[in-house]
Amino acid sequence: MPTDCLFRDDAYLTDCSATVLGITDQGGMVLDRTVFYATSGGQPGDRGLLVTAAGAEVPLTTAVYIDSAKSEIAHVPAEAAAPPGIGEGVKLNIDWDLRYRRMRMHTAMHLLSAILPYPVTGGSVGEAESRLDFDIPEAGLDKDEITAKLAEMIAADAEVSARWISDEELAASPGLVKTMSVTPPMGTGRVRLIEIAGFDLQPCGGTHVRRTSEIGAVRVTQIEKKGKLNRRVRLALV
Ligand SMILES: [Zn+2]
């Protein structure tokens, strides 16, 4: 049974109640709904707390998808704890400070991909530092110039919004997909598009802030050469 991913409709939800559907062999707890973002698209799964019906607190280190269709999420406990019973009601709470930093970073990565309109071959979102790898044969990228452009887009306070389109609509607009290594999840009939008004539009299942001003100050810290055709751009929250 699929997990209802509440973070997709509201990335600002920090807690919810849920029902235990199952326990994986590794002790991961599968729930009917969750506010925990599950590791995907270069963004790590959320950390936080699960509180059982009896009031026991179970620290969770991350959340992961356990099926290839990315519909079921297991919540991974920090240490082996007596698992809650199937059907038991529990409460979930994410580490909001950590998640919010990742949301700011993740949204900044969209802006970076708009400034550098090249195919993206990889990337990762971290709370302190993030990176995107671009397929660019020629260097000539300037850290300070990119940092200044990011600052402009952040100061513009552009709205970030999500909408869903059908697989067919996406297939008709292949230019929307920038990331060669991460194809958007298709097959469920619909794909989530993230638009940063005036700057960027691409399929993405991650968590984002509502307006670019929330990103705050960011800085390009390093541009590395990764093989002949790749440049790795590192970004940090200031
Ligand atoms: Zn995104």
PDB file of C-alpha atoms and ligand atoms in Angstrom:
ATOM      1  CA  MET A   1       0.000   0.000   0.000  1.00  0.00           C
ATOM      2  CA  PRO A   2       1.518   3.349  -1.018  1.00  0.00           C
ATOM      3  CA  THR A   3       2.591   5.951   1.528  1.00  0.00           C
ATOM      4  CA  ASP A   4       0.756   9.269   1.226  1.00  0.00           C
ATOM      5  CA  CYS A   5       3.636  11.711   0.742  1.00  0.00           C
ATOM      6  CA  LEU A   6       2.374  14.817   2.541  1.00  0.00           C
ATOM      7  CA  PHE A   7       5.658  16.666   1.847  1.00  0.00           C
ATOM      8  CA  ARG A   8       4.816  16.776  -1.857  1.00  0.00           C
ATOM      9  CA  ASP A   9       1.788  18.993  -1.340  1.00  0.00           C
ATOM     10  CA  ASP A  10       3.167  20.973   1.605  1.00  0.00           C
ATOM     11  CA  ALA A  11       6.914  21.017   2.205  1.00  0.00           C
ATOM     12  CA  TYR A  12       6.353  23.118   5.336  1.00  0.00           C
ATOM     13  CA  LEU A  13       4.536  20.391   7.293  1.00  0.00           C
ATOM     14  CA  THR A  14       6.731  19.382  10.229  1.00  0.00           C
ATOM     15  CA  ASP A  15       4.589  16.725  11.897  1.00  0.00           C
ATOM     16  CA  CYS A  16       1.668  14.377  11.320  1.00  0.00           C
ATOM     17  CA  SER A  17       0.001  11.318  12.750  1.00  0.00           C
ATOM     18  CA  ALA A  18       0.168   8.041  10.848  1.00  0.00           C
ATOM     19  CA  THR A  19      -0.631   4.351  11.030  1.00  0.00           C
ATOM     20  CA  VAL A  20       1.967   1.574  10.850  1.00  0.00           C
ATOM     21  CA  LEU A  21       1.405  -0.599   7.757  1.00  0.00           C
ATOM     22  CA  GLY A  22       4.431  -2.864   8.057  1.00  0.00           C
ATOM     23  CA  ILE A  23       8.008  -3.348   9.246  1.00  0.00           C
ATOM     24  CA  THR A  24      10.785  -4.201   6.779  1.00  0.00           C
ATOM     25  CA  ASP A  25      13.407  -6.902   7.429  1.00  0.00           C
ATOM     26  CA  GLN A  26      15.834  -4.106   8.361  1.00  0.00           C
ATOM     27  CA  GLY A  27      13.416  -2.666  10.910  1.00  0.00           C
ATOM     28  CA  GLY A  28      12.192   0.223   8.732  1.00  0.00           C
ATOM     29  CA  MET A  29       8.667   1.330   9.532  1.00  0.00           C
ATOM     30  CA  VAL A  30       6.267   1.656   6.608  1.00  0.00           C
ATOM     31  CA  LEU A  31       3.440   4.103   7.343  1.00  0.00           C
ATOM     32  CA  ASP A  32       0.239   5.099   5.569  1.00  0.00           C
ATOM     33  CA  ARG A  33       1.334   8.758   5.410  1.00  0.00           C
ATOM     34  CA  THR A  34       4.404  10.809   6.206  1.00  0.00           C
ATOM     35  CA  VAL A  35       6.041  14.230   6.403  1.00  0.00           C
ATOM     36  CA  PHE A  36       9.463  12.577   5.986  1.00  0.00           C
ATOM     37  CA  TYR A  37      11.037  13.272   2.598  1.00  0.00           C
ATOM     38  CA  ALA A  38      12.554  10.006   1.357  1.00  0.00           C
ATOM     39  CA  THR A  39      16.039   9.978  -0.207  1.00  0.00           C
ATOM     40  CA  SER A  40      15.661  10.771  -3.884  1.00  0.00           C
ATOM     41  CA  GLY A  41      17.002  13.012  -6.630  1.00  0.00           C
ATOM     42  CA  GLY A  42      20.164  13.849  -4.688  1.00  0.00           C
ATOM     43  CA  GLN A  43      18.284  15.093  -1.610  1.00  0.00           C
ATOM     44  CA  PRO A  44      18.765  12.989   1.553  1.00  0.00           C
ATOM     45  CA  GLY A  45      15.839  11.591   3.507  1.00  0.00           C
ATOM     46  CA  ASP A  46      14.673  13.501   6.567  1.00  0.00           C
ATOM     47  CA  ARG A  47      15.858  12.917  10.107  1.00  0.00           C
ATOM     48  CA  GLY A  48      13.458  13.164  13.043  1.00  0.00           C
ATOM     49  CA  LEU A  49      11.390  11.370  15.618  1.00  0.00           C
ATOM     50  CA  LEU A  50       8.605   8.799  15.715  1.00  0.00           C
ATOM     51  CA  VAL A  51       6.495   8.621  18.866  1.00  0.00           C
ATOM     52  CA  THR A  52       4.628   5.369  19.471  1.00  0.00           C
ATOM     53  CA  ALA A  53       1.096   5.135  20.879  1.00  0.00           C
ATOM     54  CA  ALA A  54       2.670   4.313  24.275  1.00  0.00           C
ATOM     55  CA  GLY A  55       4.754   7.486  24.113  1.00  0.00           C
ATOM     56  CA  ALA A  56       8.118   5.875  23.334  1.00  0.00           C
ATOM     57  CA  GLU A  57      10.373   8.101  21.240  1.00  0.00           C
ATOM     58  CA  VAL A  58      12.180   6.427  18.338  1.00  0.00           C
ATOM     59  CA  PRO A  59      14.821   8.617  16.644  1.00  0.00           C
ATOM     60  CA  LEU A  60      14.784   8.184  12.853  1.00  0.00           C
ATOM     61  CA  THR A  61      17.964   8.687  10.835  1.00  0.00           C
ATOM     62  CA  THR A  62      16.406   8.787   7.383  1.00  0.00           C
ATOM     63  CA  ALA A  63      13.539   7.698   5.165  1.00  0.00           C
ATOM     64  CA  VAL A  64      13.936   5.630   1.994  1.00  0.00           C
ATOM     65  CA  TYR A  65      11.785   4.278  -0.794  1.00  0.00           C
ATOM     66  CA  ILE A  66      11.541   0.497  -0.710  1.00  0.00           C
ATOM     67  CA  ASP A  67       9.997  -0.059  -4.136  1.00  0.00           C
ATOM     68  CA  SER A  68      11.149   0.962  -7.587  1.00  0.00           C
ATOM     69  CA  ALA A  69       7.926   2.879  -8.230  1.00  0.00           C
ATOM     70  CA  LYS A  70       8.821   5.138  -5.263  1.00  0.00           C
ATOM     71  CA  SER A  71       5.460   4.741  -3.629  1.00  0.00           C
ATOM     72  CA  GLU A  72       6.311   3.076  -0.302  1.00  0.00           C
ATOM     73  CA  ILE A  73       8.542   4.731   2.282  1.00  0.00           C
ATOM     74  CA  ALA A  74      10.365   3.029   5.159  1.00  0.00           C
ATOM     75  CA  HIS A  75      11.330   5.150   8.188  1.00  0.00           C
ATOM     76  CA  VAL A  76      14.718   4.000   9.419  1.00  0.00           C
ATOM     77  CA  PRO A  77      15.251   3.899  13.217  1.00  0.00           C
ATOM     78  CA  ALA A  78      18.590   5.058  14.650  1.00  0.00           C
ATOM     79  CA  GLU A  79      19.018   1.829  16.552  1.00  0.00           C
ATOM     80  CA  ALA A  80      17.171  -1.415  16.889  1.00  0.00           C
ATOM     81  CA  ALA A  81      14.105  -0.586  18.918  1.00  0.00           C
ATOM     82  CA  ALA A  82      11.023  -2.653  19.665  1.00  0.00           C
ATOM     83  CA  PRO A  83       8.971  -1.890  16.555  1.00  0.00           C
ATOM     84  CA  PRO A  84       5.435  -0.547  16.927  1.00  0.00           C
ATOM     85  CA  GLY A  85       2.665  -2.985  16.071  1.00  0.00           C
ATOM     86  CA  ILE A  86       0.992  -3.150  12.676  1.00  0.00           C
ATOM     87  CA  GLY A  87      -2.047  -0.877  12.750  1.00  0.00           C
ATOM     88  CA  GLU A  88      -0.669   1.183  15.633  1.00  0.00           C
ATOM     89  CA  GLY A  89      -1.104   4.959  15.520  1.00  0.00           C
ATOM     90  CA  VAL A  90       2.159   6.932  15.750  1.00  0.00           C
ATOM     91  CA  LYS A  91       3.262  10.556  15.543  1.00  0.00           C
ATOM     92  CA  LEU A  92       6.027  11.852  13.297  1.00  0.00           C
ATOM     93  CA  ASN A  93       8.185  14.916  13.652  1.00  0.00           C
ATOM     94  CA  ILE A  94      10.950  15.961  11.270  1.00  0.00           C
ATOM     95  CA  ASP A  95      14.134  17.823  12.184  1.00  0.00           C
ATOM     96  CA  TRP A  96      12.853  21.061  10.685  1.00  0.00           C
ATOM     97  CA  ASP A  97      16.094  23.080  10.930  1.00  0.00           C
ATOM     98  CA  LEU A  98      17.887  20.463   8.870  1.00  0.00           C
ATOM     99  CA  ARG A  99      15.054  20.101   6.328  1.00  0.00           C
ATOM    100  CA  TYR A 100      14.650  23.861   5.909  1.00  0.00           C
ATOM    101  CA  ARG A 101      18.349  24.256   5.114  1.00  0.00           C
ATOM    102  CA  ARG A 102      17.972  21.513   2.504  1.00  0.00           C
ATOM    103  CA  MET A 103      14.888  23.224   1.056  1.00  0.00           C
ATOM    104  CA  ARG A 104      16.819  26.492   0.714  1.00  0.00           C
ATOM    105  CA  MET A 105      19.749  24.647  -0.855  1.00  0.00           C
ATOM    106  CA  HIS A 106      17.577  22.597  -3.173  1.00  0.00           C
ATOM    107  CA  THR A 107      15.792  25.711  -4.470  1.00  0.00           C
ATOM    108  CA  ALA A 108      19.159  27.421  -4.965  1.00  0.00           C
ATOM    109  CA  MET A 109      20.222  24.436  -7.099  1.00  0.00           C
ATOM    110  CA  HIS A 110      17.309  25.096  -9.449  1.00  0.00           C
ATOM    111  CA  LEU A 111      18.522  28.673  -9.843  1.00  0.00           C
ATOM    112  CA  LEU A 112      22.066  27.448 -10.472  1.00  0.00           C
ATOM    113  CA  SER A 113      20.802  25.123 -13.218  1.00  0.00           C
ATOM    114  CA  ALA A 114      18.980  28.086 -14.775  1.00  0.00           C
ATOM    115  CA  ILE A 115      22.141  30.235 -14.731  1.00  0.00           C
ATOM    116  CA  LEU A 116      24.160  27.398 -16.288  1.00  0.00           C
ATOM    117  CA  PRO A 117      21.817  26.012 -18.975  1.00  0.00           C
ATOM    118  CA  TYR A 118      23.777  22.826 -19.608  1.00  0.00           C
ATOM    119  CA  PRO A 119      22.821  19.178 -19.112  1.00  0.00           C
ATOM    120  CA  VAL A 120      23.159  18.114 -15.480  1.00  0.00           C
ATOM    121  CA  THR A 121      24.906  14.780 -14.989  1.00  0.00           C
ATOM    122  CA  GLY A 122      24.633  14.524 -11.216  1.00  0.00           C
ATOM    123  CA  GLY A 123      24.237  16.397  -7.996  1.00  0.00           C
ATOM    124  CA  SER A 124      23.544  16.297  -4.317  1.00  0.00           C
ATOM    125  CA  VAL A 125      21.804  18.505  -1.791  1.00  0.00           C
ATOM    126  CA  GLY A 126      23.430  18.914   1.622  1.00  0.00           C
ATOM    127  CA  GLU A 127      22.596  21.196   4.515  1.00  0.00           C
ATOM    128  CA  ALA A 128      26.030  22.819   4.458  1.00  0.00           C
ATOM    129  CA  GLU A 129      27.117  22.349   0.871  1.00  0.00           C
ATOM    130  CA  SER A 130      25.528  21.157  -2.349  1.00  0.00           C
ATOM    131  CA  ARG A 131      26.863  20.385  -5.785  1.00  0.00           C
ATOM    132  CA  LEU A 132      25.724  20.051  -9.373  1.00  0.00           C
ATOM    133  CA  ASP A 133      27.751  18.420 -12.142  1.00  0.00           C
ATOM    134  CA  PHE A 134      27.355  19.918 -15.591  1.00  0.00           C
ATOM    135  CA  ASP A 135      28.218  18.477 -18.960  1.00  0.00           C
ATOM    136  CA  ILE A 136      30.344  21.406 -20.213  1.00  0.00           C
ATOM    137  CA  PRO A 137      33.516  20.862 -22.207  1.00  0.00           C
ATOM    138  CA  GLU A 138      34.703  24.467 -21.877  1.00  0.00           C
ATOM    139  CA  ALA A 139      35.492  26.004 -18.506  1.00  0.00           C
ATOM    140  CA  GLY A 140      35.314  29.784 -18.326  1.00  0.00           C
ATOM    141  CA  LEU A 141      32.908  29.709 -15.420  1.00  0.00           C
ATOM    142  CA  ASP A 142      33.410  32.419 -12.869  1.00  0.00           C
ATOM    143  CA  LYS A 143      32.509  31.753  -9.227  1.00  0.00           C
ATOM    144  CA  ASP A 144      31.843  35.377  -8.347  1.00  0.00           C
ATOM    145  CA  GLU A 145      29.781  35.996 -11.450  1.00  0.00           C
ATOM    146  CA  ILE A 146      27.535  33.007 -10.711  1.00  0.00           C
ATOM    147  CA  THR A 147      27.275  34.029  -7.043  1.00  0.00           C
ATOM    148  CA  ALA A 148      26.172  37.531  -8.118  1.00  0.00           C
ATOM    149  CA  LYS A 149      23.526  36.136 -10.484  1.00  0.00           C
ATOM    150  CA  LEU A 150      22.201  33.871  -7.744  1.00  0.00           C
ATOM    151  CA  ALA A 151      21.976  36.863  -5.388  1.00  0.00           C
ATOM    152  CA  GLU A 152      19.914  38.762  -7.983  1.00  0.00           C
ATOM    153  CA  MET A 153      17.467  35.897  -8.421  1.00  0.00           C
ATOM    154  CA  ILE A 154      17.153  35.449  -4.656  1.00  0.00           C
ATOM    155  CA  ALA A 155      16.566  39.181  -4.149  1.00  0.00           C
ATOM    156  CA  ALA A 156      13.862  39.088  -6.854  1.00  0.00           C
ATOM    157  CA  ASP A 157      11.703  37.132  -4.362  1.00  0.00           C
ATOM    158  CA  ALA A 158      10.297  34.968  -7.175  1.00  0.00           C
ATOM    159  CA  GLU A 159       7.455  32.604  -6.357  1.00  0.00           C
ATOM    160  CA  VAL A 160       8.163  28.856  -6.353  1.00  0.00           C
ATOM    161  CA  SER A 161       5.165  26.714  -7.267  1.00  0.00           C
ATOM    162  CA  ALA A 162       4.352  23.119  -8.114  1.00  0.00           C
ATOM    163  CA  ARG A 163       1.885  21.664 -10.572  1.00  0.00           C
ATOM    164  CA  TRP A 164       1.279  18.278 -12.123  1.00  0.00           C
ATOM    165  CA  ILE A 165       1.314  17.386 -15.799  1.00  0.00           C
ATOM    166  CA  SER A 166       0.638  14.101 -17.541  1.00  0.00           C
ATOM    167  CA  ASP A 167       3.399  11.787 -18.751  1.00  0.00           C
ATOM    168  CA  GLU A 168       2.255  12.589 -22.299  1.00  0.00           C
ATOM    169  CA  GLU A 169       2.682  16.329 -21.754  1.00  0.00           C
ATOM    170  CA  LEU A 170       6.200  15.780 -20.424  1.00  0.00           C
ATOM    171  CA  ALA A 171       7.095  13.454 -23.305  1.00  0.00           C
ATOM    172  CA  ALA A 172       6.013  16.255 -25.640  1.00  0.00           C
ATOM    173  CA  SER A 173       8.437  18.693 -23.954  1.00  0.00           C
ATOM    174  CA  PRO A 174      11.753  16.849 -23.600  1.00  0.00           C
ATOM    175  CA  GLY A 175      13.533  20.196 -23.148  1.00  0.00           C
ATOM    176  CA  LEU A 176      12.140  20.362 -19.627  1.00  0.00           C
ATOM    177  CA  VAL A 177      14.394  17.582 -18.422  1.00  0.00           C
ATOM    178  CA  LYS A 178      17.854  18.910 -17.532  1.00  0.00           C
ATOM    179  CA  THR A 179      19.170  16.050 -15.502  1.00  0.00           C
ATOM    180  CA  MET A 180      20.544  13.214 -17.580  1.00  0.00           C
ATOM    181  CA  SER A 181      21.208  10.928 -14.629  1.00  0.00           C
ATOM    182  CA  VAL A 182      17.838  11.344 -12.950  1.00  0.00           C
ATOM    183  CA  THR A 183      14.900  10.809 -15.223  1.00  0.00           C
ATOM    184  CA  PRO A 184      11.697  12.079 -13.638  1.00  0.00           C
ATOM    185  CA  PRO A 185       9.478   9.350 -12.263  1.00  0.00           C
ATOM    186  CA  MET A 186       7.114   8.458 -15.077  1.00  0.00           C
ATOM    187  CA  GLY A 187       4.647   5.649 -15.323  1.00  0.00           C
ATOM    188  CA  THR A 188       2.291   6.830 -12.599  1.00  0.00           C
ATOM    189  CA  GLY A 189       0.571   8.936 -15.241  1.00  0.00           C
ATOM    190  CA  ARG A 190       1.680  12.293 -13.894  1.00  0.00           C
ATOM    191  CA  VAL A 191       4.830  14.241 -13.217  1.00  0.00           C
ATOM    192  CA  ARG A 192       5.407  17.101 -10.784  1.00  0.00           C
ATOM    193  CA  LEU A 193       6.730  20.314 -12.306  1.00  0.00           C
ATOM    194  CA  ILE A 194       8.435  22.975 -10.205  1.00  0.00           C
ATOM    195  CA  GLU A 195       8.346  26.526 -11.519  1.00  0.00           C
ATOM    196  CA  ILE A 196      10.402  29.413 -10.200  1.00  0.00           C
ATOM    197  CA  ALA A 197       8.561  32.334 -11.745  1.00  0.00           C
ATOM    198  CA  GLY A 198      10.608  33.890 -14.510  1.00  0.00           C
ATOM    199  CA  PHE A 199      13.649  31.692 -13.920  1.00  0.00           C
ATOM    200  CA  ASP A 200      13.176  27.939 -14.064  1.00  0.00           C
ATOM    201  CA  LEU A 201      10.744  25.155 -14.899  1.00  0.00           C
ATOM    202  CA  GLN A 202      11.593  21.473 -14.539  1.00  0.00           C
ATOM    203  CA  PRO A 203      10.232  18.179 -13.234  1.00  0.00           C
ATOM    204  CA  CYS A 204      11.260  17.611  -9.618  1.00  0.00           C
ATOM    205  CA  GLY A 205      10.033  15.612  -6.648  1.00  0.00           C
ATOM    206  CA  GLY A 206      12.073  17.463  -4.021  1.00  0.00           C
ATOM    207  CA  THR A 207      11.165  19.976  -1.329  1.00  0.00           C
ATOM    208  CA  HIS A 208      11.481  23.707  -2.051  1.00  0.00           C
ATOM    209  CA  VAL A 209      10.925  27.035  -0.302  1.00  0.00           C
ATOM    210  CA  ARG A 210       7.929  29.166  -1.354  1.00  0.00           C
ATOM    211  CA  ARG A 211       9.875  32.207  -2.538  1.00  0.00           C
ATOM    212  CA  THR A 212      13.478  32.648  -3.629  1.00  0.00           C
ATOM    213  CA  SER A 213      14.080  35.269  -0.905  1.00  0.00           C
ATOM    214  CA  GLU A 214      13.851  32.467   1.675  1.00  0.00           C
ATOM    215  CA  ILE A 215      17.055  30.947   0.282  1.00  0.00           C
ATOM    216  CA  GLY A 216      19.067  33.749   1.856  1.00  0.00           C
ATOM    217  CA  ALA A 217      22.716  34.316   0.991  1.00  0.00           C
ATOM    218  CA  VAL A 218      24.541  31.600  -0.971  1.00  0.00           C
ATOM    219  CA  ARG A 219      27.996  31.449  -2.462  1.00  0.00           C
ATOM    220  CA  VAL A 220      29.667  29.370  -5.157  1.00  0.00           C
ATOM    221  CA  THR A 221      32.625  27.964  -3.236  1.00  0.00           C
ATOM    222  CA  GLN A 222      34.359  25.906  -5.887  1.00  0.00           C
ATOM    223  CA  ILE A 223      34.263  24.933  -9.561  1.00  0.00           C
ATOM    224  CA  GLU A 224      36.125  21.694 -10.225  1.00  0.00           C
ATOM    225  CA  LYS A 225      37.010  19.890 -13.389  1.00  0.00           C
ATOM    226  CA  LYS A 226      35.617  16.366 -13.298  1.00  0.00           C
ATOM    227  CA  GLY A 227      36.866  14.663 -16.403  1.00  0.00           C
ATOM    228  CA  LYS A 228      36.940  16.166 -19.887  1.00  0.00           C
ATOM    229  CA  LEU A 229      33.308  17.070 -20.152  1.00  0.00           C
ATOM    230  CA  ASN A 230      32.300  17.770 -16.603  1.00  0.00           C
ATOM    231  CA  ARG A 231      32.410  20.736 -14.276  1.00  0.00           C
ATOM    232  CA  ARG A 232      31.338  20.355 -10.669  1.00  0.00           C
ATOM    233  CA  VAL A 233      29.924  23.516  -9.093  1.00  0.00           C
ATOM    234  CA  ARG A 234      29.762  23.645  -5.301  1.00  0.00           C
ATOM    235  CA  LEU A 235      27.396  25.907  -3.456  1.00  0.00           C
ATOM    236  CA  ALA A 236      27.197  26.841   0.233  1.00  0.00           C
ATOM    237  CA  LEU A 237      24.710  28.713   2.381  1.00  0.00           C
ATOM    238  CA  VAL A 238      26.501  31.763   3.747  1.00  0.00           C
TER     239      VAL A 238
HETATM  240 ZN    ZN B   1      13.648  20.538  -7.004  1.00  0.00          ZN
END
